[in-house]
Every structure is written in C-alpha cells, then in structure tokens.
XYZ file of C-alpha atoms in Angstrom:
661
model
C 94.960 147.536 103.331
C 95.046 150.837 105.814
C 94.409 149.072 108.940
C 97.060 146.522 108.387
C 101.621 145.858 108.299
C 100.671 142.978 106.329
C 97.389 142.765 103.500
C 97.295 138.293 104.810
C 96.156 140.503 108.540
C 92.637 142.349 107.108
C 91.781 138.394 106.010
C 92.937 136.878 108.715
C 91.176 138.841 111.564
C 88.448 139.063 109.640
C 88.043 135.640 109.309
C 88.449 135.740 113.730
C 85.452 137.943 113.299
C 83.887 134.799 111.405
C 84.424 132.616 113.849
C 83.400 133.744 116.487
C 79.634 134.694 116.053
C 79.544 131.286 117.069
C 75.658 131.962 119.772
C 75.756 130.890 122.830
C 71.991 130.370 123.255
C 69.618 132.531 121.018
C 70.286 135.765 120.219
C 69.127 138.853 121.137
C 69.759 142.447 120.189
C 73.534 143.170 121.292
C 72.987 145.857 123.516
C 69.945 143.918 125.236
C 71.934 140.175 124.875
C 74.781 142.298 127.861
C 72.465 144.008 129.987
C 71.476 140.511 130.644
C 74.551 138.926 130.769
C 76.364 141.640 133.418
C 72.806 141.762 135.733
C 73.091 137.279 136.169
C 76.550 137.617 136.928
C 75.977 140.136 139.202
C 74.614 137.564 141.213
C 76.175 134.892 140.563
C 77.920 132.748 142.577
C 82.637 131.658 141.736
C 80.608 128.224 139.476
C 80.495 127.028 135.906
C 77.113 128.903 135.338
C 79.971 132.026 136.090
C 82.156 131.084 133.949
C 80.061 130.531 130.506
C 78.643 134.354 131.588
C 81.903 135.115 131.434
C 82.735 133.751 127.912
C 79.463 133.955 126.788
C 80.739 138.422 127.367
C 83.464 138.454 126.573
C 82.904 137.208 123.390
C 79.510 140.320 122.888
C 82.723 142.074 124.322
C 85.491 141.756 121.428
C 83.416 142.889 118.832
C 82.652 146.071 120.789
C 85.852 146.671 123.666
C 88.882 145.068 123.594
C 90.218 145.034 126.665
C 86.575 144.621 128.631
C 86.896 140.992 126.802
C 89.708 140.323 127.614
C 89.315 141.476 131.161
C 86.020 138.892 131.236
C 88.405 136.317 130.112
C 90.413 136.760 132.506
C 88.141 136.091 134.735
C 86.688 133.106 133.164
C 89.583 131.323 133.679
C 90.893 131.517 136.597
C 87.356 131.045 137.805
C 87.319 127.859 135.259
C 91.026 126.366 136.703
C 89.712 126.739 140.137
C 86.378 125.088 139.737
C 88.167 122.394 137.062
C 85.714 123.373 134.568
C 87.925 122.042 131.654
C 85.526 122.868 128.920
C 84.460 126.513 130.723
C 88.821 126.680 130.551
C 88.842 125.448 127.672
C 86.036 128.594 126.159
C 88.395 130.942 127.682
C 91.770 129.525 125.966
C 89.745 129.897 122.736
C 88.165 133.315 123.294
C 92.187 134.616 124.505
C 93.610 132.989 120.881
C 90.977 135.280 119.261
C 91.856 138.810 121.112
C 95.789 138.227 120.949
C 94.915 138.165 117.084
C 93.586 141.136 117.332
C 96.916 142.815 119.057
C 98.947 140.911 116.737
C 100.588 138.796 118.659
C 100.347 135.880 116.396
C 102.294 133.481 118.970
C 100.088 133.911 122.350
C 97.597 133.301 119.716
C 98.670 130.893 118.400
C 99.434 129.410 121.814
C 95.971 129.526 123.292
C 94.530 128.143 120.057
C 96.284 124.836 121.547
C 95.568 124.623 124.321
C 92.016 125.533 124.003
C 92.541 122.418 120.836
C 93.966 119.290 123.190
C 91.562 120.798 126.195
C 88.809 119.928 123.803
C 90.415 116.300 122.361
C 90.634 115.411 125.808
C 86.570 116.403 126.740
C 86.005 114.548 123.103
C 83.834 117.927 122.406
C 83.390 117.806 118.368
C 82.014 121.549 118.079
C 85.141 122.599 119.892
C 87.646 120.524 118.296
C 85.316 122.203 115.026
C 85.794 125.656 115.461
C 89.148 125.503 117.650
C 90.546 123.715 113.951
C 89.171 126.578 112.146
C 90.897 129.037 113.802
C 94.349 127.715 113.349
C 93.411 126.806 110.068
C 93.336 130.340 109.741
C 95.957 130.859 111.307
C 98.517 128.991 109.213
C 96.612 130.562 106.479
C 98.017 133.456 107.451
C 101.519 132.721 108.355
C 101.537 131.450 104.951
C 101.186 127.668 106.047
C 99.225 126.545 103.388
C 99.287 122.513 103.384
C 98.324 122.998 107.755
C 96.044 125.135 106.798
C 94.133 123.336 105.140
C 94.585 120.342 107.105
C 93.280 122.071 110.304
C 90.002 123.355 107.314
C 89.922 120.330 106.242
C 88.990 118.583 109.364
C 86.788 121.421 110.957
C 84.439 120.823 107.578
C 84.519 116.711 107.769
C 83.344 117.405 111.070
C 80.826 120.150 110.927
C 79.298 117.800 109.077
C 77.455 115.690 111.747
C 76.921 119.003 113.776
C 73.680 120.287 113.690
C 74.572 123.539 115.266
C 73.851 126.303 112.805
C 75.936 129.377 114.688
C 79.551 127.062 114.101
C 78.249 126.072 110.212
C 78.006 129.638 109.083
C 81.391 130.273 110.775
C 82.836 128.173 108.328
C 80.567 128.579 105.758
C 82.147 132.131 105.181
C 85.290 131.136 106.602
C 85.194 128.857 103.237
C 85.102 132.759 101.231
C 87.203 133.639 102.591
C 90.448 131.108 102.174
C 88.750 131.358 98.608
C 89.207 135.016 98.866
C 92.816 135.260 100.994
C 94.326 133.083 97.767
C 92.253 134.577 94.997
C 93.553 138.121 96.048
C 97.566 136.697 96.334
C 97.192 134.988 92.828
C 97.673 130.923 94.846
C 95.459 128.768 93.796
C 93.932 126.461 96.720
C 93.272 122.852 97.225
C 90.123 122.878 98.789
C 88.288 125.526 97.780
C 87.483 126.998 94.710
C 85.406 130.469 93.348
C 82.459 128.567 92.326
C 81.694 126.567 95.887
C 82.731 129.597 98.026
C 80.329 132.478 96.411
C 77.584 129.727 96.928
C 79.324 129.076 100.617
C 78.924 132.744 101.423
C 75.226 133.017 100.382
C 74.225 130.497 102.382
C 75.891 131.620 105.690
C 74.111 134.934 104.214
C 70.616 133.413 104.186
C 70.717 131.170 107.683
C 72.389 134.990 109.500
C 68.676 135.445 107.858
C 66.203 133.282 109.374
C 68.280 133.100 112.407
C 68.234 137.615 112.877
C 72.457 136.491 113.787
C 73.082 140.780 112.918
C 77.171 140.521 113.457
C 76.978 137.797 111.038
C 74.969 139.661 108.704
C 76.488 142.899 108.536
C 79.760 140.593 107.963
C 77.989 138.508 104.720
C 76.779 141.887 103.566
C 79.888 143.776 103.608
C 81.667 140.893 101.862
C 79.373 141.102 99.183
C 79.785 144.438 99.029
C 83.679 143.758 98.309
C 83.010 141.813 95.950
C 81.022 144.222 94.288
C 83.272 146.637 94.509
C 86.286 145.076 94.041
C 85.509 142.480 91.292
C 84.491 146.079 89.289
C 81.462 145.042 88.021
C 78.880 147.486 90.619
C 81.641 149.815 92.163
C 79.067 151.861 92.958
C 76.674 150.252 94.401
C 79.524 148.280 96.449
C 80.571 151.807 97.577
C 76.953 152.335 98.611
C 76.087 149.177 100.014
C 79.916 148.977 101.849
C 79.088 152.882 103.402
C 75.052 152.279 104.362
C 76.444 148.449 106.635
C 79.256 151.867 107.899
C 76.698 153.412 108.975
C 74.486 150.209 110.670
C 77.262 148.236 112.155
C 78.144 151.587 114.367
C 74.951 152.840 114.840
C 74.306 148.869 116.608
C 77.816 149.056 118.794
C 79.808 146.997 116.703
C 82.660 148.360 116.293
C 85.088 146.242 114.922
C 83.166 145.532 111.878
C 82.753 149.645 111.277
C 86.325 149.887 112.198
C 86.860 147.230 108.676
C 84.069 148.459 106.675
C 86.027 152.553 107.107
C 88.804 150.760 106.429
C 88.062 148.941 103.350
C 86.408 152.528 102.131
C 89.643 154.256 102.537
C 91.644 151.462 100.694
C 89.115 152.370 97.777
C 88.916 155.875 97.968
C 93.204 155.720 97.981
C 92.973 153.150 95.350
C 90.632 155.571 93.548
C 92.197 159.037 94.092
C 89.110 160.732 96.179
C 89.799 163.412 98.196
C 86.942 161.730 100.936
C 90.275 158.654 101.559
C 91.410 160.740 104.628
C 87.641 161.182 106.137
C 87.383 157.273 106.564
C 91.191 156.871 107.445
C 90.616 159.051 110.547
C 86.950 157.095 110.966
C 88.751 154.201 111.148
C 91.924 155.240 113.592
C 88.420 156.814 115.827
C 86.405 153.326 115.693
C 89.458 151.428 116.047
C 91.195 153.834 119.838
C 87.566 153.724 121.420
C 87.201 149.266 121.181
C 90.788 149.325 121.894
C 92.106 147.641 119.195
C 95.204 149.946 119.010
C 98.032 147.755 117.235
C 95.033 147.056 113.634
C 95.363 150.702 113.633
C 99.868 151.721 113.773
C 100.105 151.190 109.868
C 97.134 154.581 109.366
C 97.933 156.710 112.182
C 101.627 156.685 111.095
C 100.143 157.159 107.181
C 98.061 160.610 108.383
C 100.521 162.021 110.752
C 103.393 161.290 107.502
C 100.148 163.133 105.210
C 99.863 166.374 107.886
C 103.491 166.534 108.653
C 103.829 166.143 104.899
C 101.359 169.465 104.400
C 102.143 171.023 106.904
C 99.874 171.018 109.394
C 101.208 170.841 113.004
C 99.024 170.512 115.665
C 96.965 167.383 113.281
C 100.646 165.939 112.680
C 101.882 166.042 116.556
C 98.533 164.177 117.630
C 98.535 161.416 115.207
C 103.009 161.845 115.751
C 101.156 161.068 120.313
C 98.369 158.719 119.598
C 101.410 156.549 117.202
C 103.695 156.863 120.882
C 101.345 155.900 122.871
C 100.136 152.263 120.733
C 103.293 152.102 120.486
C 104.006 151.603 124.133
C 100.940 150.110 124.410
C 101.144 147.613 122.763
C 104.659 146.980 123.575
C 103.660 146.820 127.267
C 100.638 144.160 126.316
C 102.859 142.544 124.208
C 104.945 141.397 127.375
C 103.007 140.775 130.427
C 100.847 138.922 127.783
C 103.596 136.154 128.028
C 104.629 136.885 131.690
C 100.849 135.963 132.135
C 100.766 132.629 130.504
C 103.958 131.226 131.284
C 102.320 132.217 135.157
C 99.181 130.329 134.050
C 101.222 127.554 132.376
C 103.837 127.439 136.158
C 100.299 127.190 137.809
C 98.622 124.861 135.787
C 102.039 122.405 136.275
C 102.082 122.932 140.460
C 97.467 121.489 139.688
C 99.438 118.525 138.338
C 101.509 118.039 141.030
C 99.087 118.794 143.771
C 96.882 116.002 141.412
C 99.583 113.350 140.972
C 100.360 113.696 145.125
C 96.732 113.506 145.266
C 96.463 109.868 143.645
C 99.194 108.980 145.247
C 98.474 108.721 148.544
C 94.892 107.595 147.572
C 96.437 104.386 146.504
C 98.683 104.343 149.214
C 95.125 104.305 150.942
C 93.787 101.756 149.035
C 97.089 99.444 150.082
C 96.219 99.669 153.272
C 93.053 98.745 152.657
C 94.515 96.089 150.897
C 95.710 94.438 154.196
C 92.691 94.884 156.375
C 90.643 92.921 153.774
C 93.509 89.304 153.746
C 91.055 87.934 156.339
C 88.015 87.184 154.288
C 90.658 85.899 151.858
C 90.147 82.287 152.791
C 85.946 83.325 152.519
C 85.990 83.548 149.348
C 88.189 81.069 148.714
C 85.802 78.848 149.921
C 83.100 80.698 148.288
C 85.203 80.083 144.553
C 85.389 76.610 144.935
C 81.884 76.349 145.962
C 81.306 78.160 142.630
C 83.523 76.461 140.683
C 82.165 73.028 141.736
C 78.671 73.656 140.359
C 80.192 75.252 136.866
C 81.432 71.682 136.549
C 78.412 70.103 137.017
C 76.527 73.151 134.399
C 79.331 72.271 131.946
C 78.392 68.378 132.579
C 75.398 68.697 131.404
C 76.303 71.111 128.712
C 78.495 68.581 127.154
C 74.872 66.597 127.155
C 73.588 68.571 125.298
C 75.955 69.145 123.128
C 76.578 65.015 122.312
C 73.299 64.747 121.684
C 72.976 69.061 119.237
C 76.010 66.643 117.747
C 74.578 63.996 116.700
C 71.474 65.707 114.960
C 74.668 67.455 112.765
C 75.912 64.511 112.567
C 72.013 63.559 111.086
C 72.392 66.487 108.856
C 76.111 66.511 107.616
C 75.330 63.301 106.782
C 72.606 64.292 104.451
C 74.415 67.409 103.282
C 76.945 64.495 101.947
C 73.897 62.440 100.197
C 73.268 65.033 97.754
C 76.565 66.318 97.226
C 76.940 63.369 96.237
C 73.904 62.872 93.851
C 75.230 66.912 92.368
C 79.070 64.854 92.315
C 76.588 61.607 89.337
C 75.471 64.402 87.377
C 78.606 66.608 87.530
C 80.168 63.020 86.462
C 77.041 62.741 83.776
C 78.334 65.667 82.307
C 81.559 64.713 81.805
C 80.626 61.341 80.122
C 78.467 63.841 78.066
C 81.862 66.173 77.068
C 83.638 62.696 76.293
C 80.339 62.227 73.445
C 80.900 65.142 71.930
C 84.279 65.196 71.279
C 83.540 61.781 69.522
C 81.092 62.956 67.743
C 82.908 66.514 66.690
C 85.738 64.197 65.840
C 84.904 60.988 64.290
C 83.305 63.281 61.002
C 86.737 64.556 60.775
C 88.826 61.385 61.527
C 86.102 59.700 59.631
C 86.699 61.552 55.862
C 90.786 61.835 57.171
C 90.594 57.681 57.169
C 89.023 57.500 53.437
C 91.041 59.668 52.153
C 94.187 57.570 53.404
C 92.819 54.535 51.893
C 92.144 56.266 48.844
C 95.521 56.658 48.244
C 96.966 53.790 49.798
C 95.637 51.690 46.948
C 96.903 53.851 44.447
C 93.947 53.859 43.011
C 93.716 58.340 41.699
C 94.950 59.560 38.894
C 98.206 62.565 39.382
C 95.936 65.879 40.339
C 92.684 64.302 41.725
C 95.535 62.915 44.336
C 97.191 66.364 45.040
C 92.963 67.781 45.262
C 92.652 64.796 48.354
C 96.065 65.762 49.693
C 95.616 69.377 50.207
C 91.087 68.066 51.577
C 94.160 65.549 53.384
C 95.524 68.883 54.721
C 92.654 71.389 56.280
C 90.922 68.272 57.614
C 93.613 67.611 59.618
C 94.245 71.511 60.422
C 90.161 71.704 61.383
C 90.543 69.106 63.559
C 93.726 70.067 65.519
C 91.921 73.622 66.203
C 87.813 72.058 67.140
C 89.751 70.041 69.209
C 92.381 72.663 71.036
C 89.427 75.027 71.935
C 87.534 72.004 73.122
C 90.759 71.358 75.501
C 90.698 75.136 76.251
C 87.622 74.607 77.874
C 87.640 72.062 79.726
C 90.871 73.516 81.223
C 89.034 77.396 82.366
C 86.575 74.610 84.388
C 89.124 72.005 85.856
C 91.963 75.498 86.470
C 90.280 78.144 87.248
C 89.144 80.639 83.915
C 90.698 84.774 83.970
C 88.652 85.958 80.344
C 91.175 88.775 78.938
C 89.216 90.267 76.111
C 90.207 91.287 73.114
C 89.179 93.210 69.758
C 87.210 90.588 67.408
C 85.801 90.873 63.823
C 83.381 89.022 62.989
C 82.911 89.325 59.713
C 86.444 87.757 59.253
C 85.778 84.836 62.159
C 82.594 84.145 60.551
C 84.097 83.447 56.677
C 87.331 81.547 59.001
C 84.693 79.626 60.598
C 82.605 78.851 57.345
C 85.453 77.211 55.981
C 84.970 74.124 58.076
C 81.792 73.677 55.936
C 82.928 74.719 52.565
C 82.285 71.091 51.552
C 79.095 70.712 53.487
C 77.085 74.210 52.519
C 78.581 72.807 48.975
C 76.606 69.335 49.111
C 73.632 70.799 49.177
C 73.482 74.283 47.012
C 72.828 76.322 49.985
C 73.172 80.411 49.712
C 75.308 81.943 52.675
C 73.944 85.680 53.021
C 77.238 87.956 55.726
C 75.254 91.304 56.744
C 78.140 92.109 59.185
C 80.829 95.298 57.915
C 83.810 94.339 57.441
C 84.450 97.341 60.832
C 82.551 96.238 62.747
C 84.214 95.239 66.126
C 83.263 93.994 69.565
C 85.194 92.428 72.827
C 85.729 88.994 73.347
C 88.365 86.288 73.713
C 88.847 85.028 69.998
C 89.013 81.263 70.586
C 85.601 81.070 73.075
C 83.816 82.874 70.400
C 85.008 81.615 66.884
C 83.913 77.857 69.254
C 80.736 78.903 69.002
C 80.459 80.991 65.906
C 81.379 76.916 64.636
C 78.618 75.282 66.254
C 76.453 78.274 65.571
C 77.560 77.936 61.671
C 76.965 74.469 61.722
C 73.205 74.068 62.608
C 71.853 76.252 60.489
C 73.428 74.483 57.848
C 72.317 71.195 59.327
C 69.263 71.589 59.566
C 69.152 73.715 56.236
C 66.978 72.392 53.066
C 68.599 71.553 49.539
C 69.043 75.179 47.866
C 68.458 77.062 51.001
C 70.133 80.154 52.698
C 71.088 80.803 55.868
C 71.559 84.773 56.407
C 73.808 86.591 58.916
C 73.117 89.455 60.306
C 74.689 92.129 62.495
C 72.895 94.726 65.033
C 74.282 97.434 67.206
C 72.420 99.308 70.427
C 74.348 101.664 71.720
C 77.193 99.605 73.154
C 75.945 96.354 72.281
C 76.588 93.873 68.970
C 73.916 91.585 68.696
C 74.980 88.597 65.883
C 72.413 86.292 64.499
C 72.476 83.131 62.806
C 68.681 82.065 60.851
C 68.319 78.589 58.752
C 65.345 78.299 57.271
C 65.497 74.381 58.026
C 61.783 73.348 60.554
C 63.362 74.681 63.135
C 63.247 73.606 66.995
C 60.840 71.482 69.160
C 58.531 74.143 71.263
C 59.157 71.457 74.137
C 62.792 72.347 74.395
C 63.147 75.559 73.687
C 63.749 77.175 76.372
C 66.048 74.795 78.128
C 68.400 74.108 74.747
C 71.461 76.160 76.391
C 70.554 74.452 79.819
C 71.977 70.920 81.154
C 69.244 68.167 82.400
C 70.415 64.621 83.521
C 67.647 63.382 81.089
C 67.116 61.166 78.407
C 67.979 62.308 75.120
C 65.622 65.536 74.083
C 63.788 64.992 71.471
C 63.309 68.139 68.801
C 66.404 68.960 66.472
C 69.069 69.189 68.723
C 69.807 66.250 70.250
C 73.486 63.693 71.550
C 76.544 66.133 71.187
C 74.884 68.738 68.884
C 73.211 69.700 72.028
C 76.184 69.334 74.655
C 77.844 71.708 71.786
C 74.879 74.357 72.633
C 75.764 74.319 76.624
C 79.458 75.085 76.332
C 78.428 77.910 73.926
C 76.270 79.391 76.975
C 79.007 79.117 79.114
C 81.631 80.889 77.047
C 78.738 83.615 77.020
C 78.820 83.798 80.630
C 82.383 83.943 80.842
C 82.567 86.723 78.807
C 80.005 89.243 80.001
C 77.301 88.479 77.149
C 74.135 86.314 76.217
C 72.470 83.952 73.860
C 69.218 82.940 72.129
C 67.327 80.945 69.846
C 64.711 81.778 68.646
C 61.333 80.119 65.589
C 61.102 81.966 62.720
C 57.414 83.240 62.145
C 57.355 81.279 58.538
C 60.144 78.829 58.771
C 63.677 77.787 60.122
C 64.940 79.027 63.595
C 67.423 81.883 64.425
C 70.181 82.046 67.328
C 72.224 85.033 68.177
C 74.016 86.102 70.328
C 75.253 89.292 71.827
C 79.037 90.969 73.447
C 79.459 94.370 73.877
C 81.065 96.512 71.590
C 84.558 97.679 70.441
C 85.095 101.303 70.745
C 88.772 102.634 68.488
C 90.278 103.530 71.155
C 91.192 99.620 72.250
C 93.813 99.402 70.205
C 94.744 95.318 70.844
C 93.624 93.966 66.808
C 93.082 90.464 66.132
C-alpha cells in the first residue's frame, strides 16, 4: 500500500478504526454531535461528566483531526486522575492507545492499551475488557505474534457473547473479517477465522450499522466490500466505482481518515493497473493526511511523490514534497520523544498518588488503633453480655437436643421399616437363588442321566465294538456340551456377583445357531423336525458370544421341546437400519396368554401355568438379563395359527469392525 511503510500497518490501523466506532449513546450526524458535545463541555465543570465529554469528543475527532483528538484525550486523562475516576481514566488510556497507533508508535500504543486493560479488570467492566482485548489482539496481529493475537481476540469474542452492546459487536465482527483478510493476503491460515464466517460477519456488521444509522461504520464496511470486489477480481470496475463514491461521501461528511484510506487503495489499484491517474489519488491522499494530522501515515507516499517528480525534473513539486517529508520526519521524532516523556511523567505521578494513598491508609490505621484503646472500658460489659448470650444459647441447645431426640426416634422407626423392606427383598433374592439352583439341576440332570446310562451299558459289556465306539463318541459330545453349558451359567452368576463389564465382539449368528443345534440333534431327529434357516452367512452383529449362545440354545431348546412331531422350526433374520432381529418360530400350542406378558419377569410366586415353567422359565429370565446387558431386547408373541415366536434385537456390526469370532 502507498500509505504505510509495511503493508500490515494498513490492516492494523483500519482495525483500529473499527474499534473506535463504538458509540457513546445514540448516533447522530458527525458535525451535530461534535457541536452538541462542545457546547455541553463549555458549561461543564471539572467533574466526571466532563471526563466523559472529553472522551466522547476525542472519539469524534479521531477520524477528523488527530491533533485535536489528542488534546481532548489529554484533558480527559488529567481530570480523571484528579477526580480518581478510574473508568474515565481507562477510556482515556484506550483512546491514547488508538492515537499512538495512528502516530505509528507501537510501543506507546501497546503501553496505553495494557494500562487501560488493567484498570478495566480492576473495575470488572466486561465491555471495556472486551474492547481493549480486541485492540490488543490487533496489536499482536500487527507485530506478527499470531498466537497472542488469537488469544486476545478469542477472549474478546467470548466476552461479547454476554454483552448486549451492538456497537461493540459491530466492531468485533469487522475485526473478525479483517483478521481473515490480513491472513489471506499474506498467504497465512488462521485458527479462529475462515472465509465463510468472515464474509458473513462483514455482512452482519453492515446490516447492524444500517439499522443503527452509524455513518462511520457504513462507510468502513462499504469500503471493505468494495475492496473485496477489487482484490477478488470478480467485479473490479464496480468495486472501483463504489470505492470512489464512498471516498467522496466520506470527504463530504468530514470523515478525513476514511477518505484518505479509500484514496490510498485507489492509488494502489491504479498503480498496479498502470493507469495514469494514480498520482492524482496519491496527491489527494497526502493532502487529506496533512489536513487531518495523519502525517506519519503519509510519509511513504510523500517520499514516492518526491522521487517521481525529481526523476521527471519537476523541481517545484519535488521541492514541495521534499519540504513536506522533512517536516513530517521532524514532527514524528518530536512526537515520539514527547510522548515517551509524557508517559513517564504520568507514570511517576501515578506512583506518587499511590504513595500518598498508602500514607493515608497508614494514618487511618493509627487512628483506628487509638479508637480501639479508647473503647477498652467497654470490654467488661461486652464480656458479660457475651456470657449472657452464651447462657441463652445453651438453654436453646438443650431444647433443640430434646426435640432432636424425638426426631431421632421417628427416624429410627423409619429405618426399622426400611430394614424390614430390605429383609423382604433379601428373601426374594434368596428365592431367586434357589430357583437358579433348580435351573442348574434341571439343565444338567438330563445330560448327566444320558452319560450314566451310556456308562452302564459299557460296564455290562453287552454292546458290540461299533456300538460301543458310537456311544463313546456320544458320551464325549454330551460331556463337552454339558461342560459348555455349565461354563455359561457360571459366567452369568459371576456377572451378577462381581460386577459385569460388557465387551462386545462381532458375532455371526448363522454359524452360532448351527453350533447350538448340535446339542439338540438327538431331540429334533427323534421328533422328525424340520429346521429351516433363513440367516445370511455373512450377517454380523455386536454381542458377547457366550451370552448370545446361551440365548440361542434356550430358544432352540424351547422350539424343539414344544414342536409337534414332524413339525417345522423357522429361524429368520431381518436387518432394520443399524439393528438386527433374529426370530425362532415353532408350531406348538403357543404360550398361555396369562403368562405371555410376564414370561421374562421374575416373580416370587408358584409356578405359572402354561408351556414355560420351572427351570425353563428361569432360563428365559436369564436370557432377558443377558439381552439387557448387551444393549438389546427380547420379545415373545403367539403366532396367528399355531405356535409362538421368540425374537431378539441387537446392534448390526458394520464391515469396519475388525474383531471376528
């Protein structure tokens, strides 16, 4: 850019502009606001109200005449310190931070912003902290300390969520957009800003400015949108025309800095496009900068104009810009030296004030000590009063103890009632344990009797060698099946007693049903049953394999047990979204309707009537418990014609799951 020594300075100072757009009340046209404030200040005494007026006037002049802005900020700071008006002093410091940013003095700008932030934190002023954090974020962005810049800007955005000040929100949204622009044009990514949200924030800021009638922010956001058209090369001619119109409007309404800023962008665009009128906009920008007191910002352009006129042998113009350049450099050096001296002077004055405050506190402590000595004669009276109060409190405590004893008696009765209820629950649990023992006896009696019968036959030696060999194989199979069932029951008991941890794995129900059916092979062959499987071989679901196999054995056992001779047992699978439902249907008599809805519930009662009683009923309760632990469900229903259908539902296992059975 032509205005600044470093292209990042342009971004920094324009963000400062957006930060200074926060209003101090209802916005009117600039000139009427300044006139009203100056008239009010002329009749206002050295007071808090006067400090606020000076700060407001400084804010109005910041984009009109920078030297006048500094005059009002200095008055505000002096009076605020005399009046010990901390909020007014913090506002003056924040304004001075912006002033020295325009003066291209980053050190003093940073120091005043830090002083303002400390005072706002002391006051607990969220709005002030938000604004100052925003300015510090911009400062660190300019200094290329991007981590610190992001931290301060994020703090400002977090605080703004709890504020209802539209002016602050408008400024933050504009800054949010400008951080994106600065990073984008520098080819750098940002952790807190992306293009979509930045563009949306700029549009929202402009809408808010239109609703509030904020002329400065309307000019500012309009120029940003015009630049977007130019730099994105989507509609350069439209962007240039819009920017020229906004420059003319800003100059007409007295916003010198905005007009100067727009002229600098036009000059940059014209020079980049090799258009002859680039010098016109450069000279226009310099004239505005000198008129508004923004000398330091115009220095690079003045130097370029001097070099151009000198190379083209235009001595009068070259001499004019050479004198202007010399004057700017002299005033810049004087301003930096004087500013640093002023800061040191005010810093020392603040130290003196704090020392006087400490001295005042010390004297106050001495007076308090003497007052305590003069009150010593009241010590005895106070002691007797305290003794009387303690006696009364003791009597009150005795009375409370008596009432507490009665309450304890009532509570003891309640505890006894709770103990009785828990004893009843223990009896119920004990009954459940007895039923579990019955289940174990029921499940092992049949296979163990088979084993005993086989061993009796072998012991009598009444079988041929081939028959004995077949019985040995059958004995081995029955023993393994019995041991497998026993392990599953023990697993479930441990899950109830020592705390169950569910670790699901990928299971293939087709293979598991075939394995479970081997246990019942003799039974369904004896009844000449047909077993129809409609389960895809590659179907997978998530479950605990042993617990799921326990469910399969019981559902198949019930279906085989209650199926008529030459009946059919259907085993089907259905996938619904991320769930798999497996159903086992038989052609028996079905479940007694009185038992159907309570089939999976444990109830302390006599054996229910119906098809499922004793150990089998308790086995279904265990199936329900296993399904609950695996995050599934189990259901039962009677078929329309005959028989019943038992089904369970478990999560579907996607192909990405690598653990296989």
